[in-house]
Tab-separated table of C-alpha atoms in Angstrom:
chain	number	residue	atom	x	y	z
A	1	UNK	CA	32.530	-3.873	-11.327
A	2	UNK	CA	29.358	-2.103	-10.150
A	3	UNK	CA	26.834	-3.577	-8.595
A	4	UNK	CA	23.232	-2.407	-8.034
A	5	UNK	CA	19.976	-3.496	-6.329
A	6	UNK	CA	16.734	-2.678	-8.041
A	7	UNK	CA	13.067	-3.428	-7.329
A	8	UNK	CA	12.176	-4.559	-10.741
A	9	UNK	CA	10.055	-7.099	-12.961
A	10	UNK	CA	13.178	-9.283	-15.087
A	11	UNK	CA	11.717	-7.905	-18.181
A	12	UNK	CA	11.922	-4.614	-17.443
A	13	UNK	CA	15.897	-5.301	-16.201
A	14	UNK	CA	18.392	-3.087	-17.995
A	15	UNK	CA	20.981	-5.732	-19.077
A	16	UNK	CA	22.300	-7.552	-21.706
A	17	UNK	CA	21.722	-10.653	-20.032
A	18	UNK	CA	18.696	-11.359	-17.190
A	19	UNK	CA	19.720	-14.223	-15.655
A	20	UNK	CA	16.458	-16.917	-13.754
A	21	UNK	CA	16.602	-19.304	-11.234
A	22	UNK	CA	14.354	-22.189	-11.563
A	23	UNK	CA	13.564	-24.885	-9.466
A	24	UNK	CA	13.150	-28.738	-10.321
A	25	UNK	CA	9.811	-29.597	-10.902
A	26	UNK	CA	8.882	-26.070	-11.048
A	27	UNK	CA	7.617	-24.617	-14.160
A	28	UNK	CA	9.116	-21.118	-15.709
A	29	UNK	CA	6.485	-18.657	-15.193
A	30	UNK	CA	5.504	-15.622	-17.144
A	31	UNK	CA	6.975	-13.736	-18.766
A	32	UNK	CA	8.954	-16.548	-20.253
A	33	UNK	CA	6.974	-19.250	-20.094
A	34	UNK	CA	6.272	-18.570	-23.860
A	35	UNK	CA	9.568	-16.912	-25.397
A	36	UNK	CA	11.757	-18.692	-27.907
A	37	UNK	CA	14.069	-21.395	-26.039
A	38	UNK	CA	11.816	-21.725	-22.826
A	39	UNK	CA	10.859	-25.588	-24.113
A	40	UNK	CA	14.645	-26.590	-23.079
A	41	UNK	CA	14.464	-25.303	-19.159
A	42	UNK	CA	15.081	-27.372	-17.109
A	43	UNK	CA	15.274	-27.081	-12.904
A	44	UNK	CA	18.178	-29.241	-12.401
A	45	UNK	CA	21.097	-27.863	-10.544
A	46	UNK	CA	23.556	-26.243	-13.078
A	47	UNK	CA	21.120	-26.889	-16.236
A	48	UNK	CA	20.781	-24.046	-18.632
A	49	UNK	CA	18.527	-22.678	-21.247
A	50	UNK	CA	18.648	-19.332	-23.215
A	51	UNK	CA	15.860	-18.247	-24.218
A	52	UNK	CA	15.081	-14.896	-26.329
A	53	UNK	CA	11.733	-13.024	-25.656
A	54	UNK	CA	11.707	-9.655	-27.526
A	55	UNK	CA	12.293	-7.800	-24.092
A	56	UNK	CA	15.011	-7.988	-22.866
A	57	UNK	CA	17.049	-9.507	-26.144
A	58	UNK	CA	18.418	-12.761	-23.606
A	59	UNK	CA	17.372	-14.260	-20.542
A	60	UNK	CA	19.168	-17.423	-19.314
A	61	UNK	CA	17.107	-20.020	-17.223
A	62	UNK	CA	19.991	-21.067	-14.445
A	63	UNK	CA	18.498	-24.928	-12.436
A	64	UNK	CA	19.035	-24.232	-9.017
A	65	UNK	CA	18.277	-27.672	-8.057
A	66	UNK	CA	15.614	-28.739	-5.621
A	67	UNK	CA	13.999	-25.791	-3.479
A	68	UNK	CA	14.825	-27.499	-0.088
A	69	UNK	CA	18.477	-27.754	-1.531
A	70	UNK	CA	18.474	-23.947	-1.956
A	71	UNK	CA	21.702	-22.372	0.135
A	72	UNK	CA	23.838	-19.301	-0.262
A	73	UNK	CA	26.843	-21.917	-2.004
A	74	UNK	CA	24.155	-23.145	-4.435
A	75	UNK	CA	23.981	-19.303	-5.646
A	76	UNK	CA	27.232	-18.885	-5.612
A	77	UNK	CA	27.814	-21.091	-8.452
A	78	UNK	CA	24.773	-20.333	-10.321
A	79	UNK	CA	26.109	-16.530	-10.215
A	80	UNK	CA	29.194	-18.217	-11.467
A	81	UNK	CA	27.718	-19.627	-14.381
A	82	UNK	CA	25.938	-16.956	-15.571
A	83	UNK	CA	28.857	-14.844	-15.432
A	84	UNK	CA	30.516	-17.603	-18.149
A	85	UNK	CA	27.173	-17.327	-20.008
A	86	UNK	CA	27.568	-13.308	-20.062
A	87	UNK	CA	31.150	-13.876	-21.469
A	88	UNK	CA	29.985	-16.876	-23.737
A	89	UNK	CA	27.246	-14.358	-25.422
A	90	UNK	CA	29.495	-11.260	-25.691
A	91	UNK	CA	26.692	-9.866	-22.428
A	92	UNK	CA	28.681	-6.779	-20.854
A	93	UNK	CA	25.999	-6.296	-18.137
A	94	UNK	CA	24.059	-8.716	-16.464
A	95	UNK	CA	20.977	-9.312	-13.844
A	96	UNK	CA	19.733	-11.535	-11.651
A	97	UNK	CA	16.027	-12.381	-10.641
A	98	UNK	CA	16.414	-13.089	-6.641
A	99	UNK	CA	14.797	-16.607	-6.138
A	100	UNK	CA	11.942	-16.869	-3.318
A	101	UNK	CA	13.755	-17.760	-0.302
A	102	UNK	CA	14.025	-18.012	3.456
A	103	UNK	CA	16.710	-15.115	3.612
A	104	UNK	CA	16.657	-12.430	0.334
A	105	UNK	CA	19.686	-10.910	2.037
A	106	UNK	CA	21.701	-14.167	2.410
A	107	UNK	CA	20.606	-15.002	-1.441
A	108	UNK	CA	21.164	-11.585	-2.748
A	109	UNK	CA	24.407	-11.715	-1.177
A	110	UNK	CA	25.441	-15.219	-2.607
A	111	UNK	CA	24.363	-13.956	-5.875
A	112	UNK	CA	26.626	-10.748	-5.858
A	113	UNK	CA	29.734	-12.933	-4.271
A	114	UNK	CA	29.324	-15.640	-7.052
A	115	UNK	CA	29.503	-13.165	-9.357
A	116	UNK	CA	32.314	-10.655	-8.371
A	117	UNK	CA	34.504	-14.157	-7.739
A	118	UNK	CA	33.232	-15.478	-11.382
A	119	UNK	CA	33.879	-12.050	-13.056
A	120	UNK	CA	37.569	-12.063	-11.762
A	121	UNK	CA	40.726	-12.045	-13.868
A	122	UNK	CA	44.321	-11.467	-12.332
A	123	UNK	CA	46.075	-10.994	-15.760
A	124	UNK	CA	48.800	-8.542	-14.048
A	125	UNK	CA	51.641	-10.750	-15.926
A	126	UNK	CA	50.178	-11.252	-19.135
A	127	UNK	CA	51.231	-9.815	-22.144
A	128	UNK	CA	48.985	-7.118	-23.887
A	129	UNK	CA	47.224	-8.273	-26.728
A	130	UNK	CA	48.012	-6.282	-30.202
C-alpha cells in the first residue's frame, strides 16, 4: 500500500474513489453540492451516499456524525468504510478529503490507520484461485 499526502481540491484528487466527510446538520458544499447522488447525503455517523460528478468519476459522502463527536476512532472507521466502498465499486485507489478539525495531524493519521487496517487481508493459507 502507498500512501501519499497532497495539498489538493477533492476534485482535482487522482483516484478512483474521493472519499467526504460530512457532518450532521451540515450541508455538502461545492463541488458536490450539485452532482448526481448528492440528494441522498446524509451527516449521520456511518451514512453513505455516492454520488457521480463528471470529475472525478465517484466521490462517496462518508457521515461522520456530529462535529463535537469528531475523534481520531470516529475516522478510523469512516476510513474503514470507504475502504469496503473502494472494494464494493471495483476503486483500486482511493482519497480522502481531511475534515476541519482541532488536530489535521491526529485526523490525517486516523484516516491513514483506518485505512491500512481496513485494506488488510492475511490470506497466507488460502488456496490460489484458478
Amino acid at each position: 500500500m502507498e500512501v501519499s499526502v497532497a495539498d489538493t481540491s477533492p476534485q482535482d484528487a487522482d483516484a478512483e474513489l474521493v472519499c467526504v466527510g460530512l457532518f450532521e446538520e451540515e450541508e455538502l458544499g461545492d463541488p458536490f453540492a450539485g452532482a448526481p447522488g448528492a440528494e441522498d447525503a446524509r451527516g449521520g455517523f456511518k451514512k453513505l451516499a455516492l454520488l457521480r460528478p463528471e470529475t472525478p468519476a465517484r466521490v462517496l459522502v462518508v457521515g461522520l456524525g456530529k462535529r463535537s463527536e469528531l475523534d481520531p476512532e470516529r475516522l478510523r472507521v469512516a476510513a474503514a468504510i470507504g475502504v469496503r466502498e473502494a472494494r464494493r465499486v471495483g476503486a483500486s485507489t482511493l482519497a480522502w478529503q481531511l475534515p476541519d478539525g482541532d488536530d489535521a495531524g491526529a485526523l490525517a493519521t486516523a484516516l491513514v490507520e483506518g485505512t491500512e487496517l481496513a485494506a488488510y487481508r492475511f490470506d497466507r493459507f488460502r488456496a490460489a484461485e484458478d
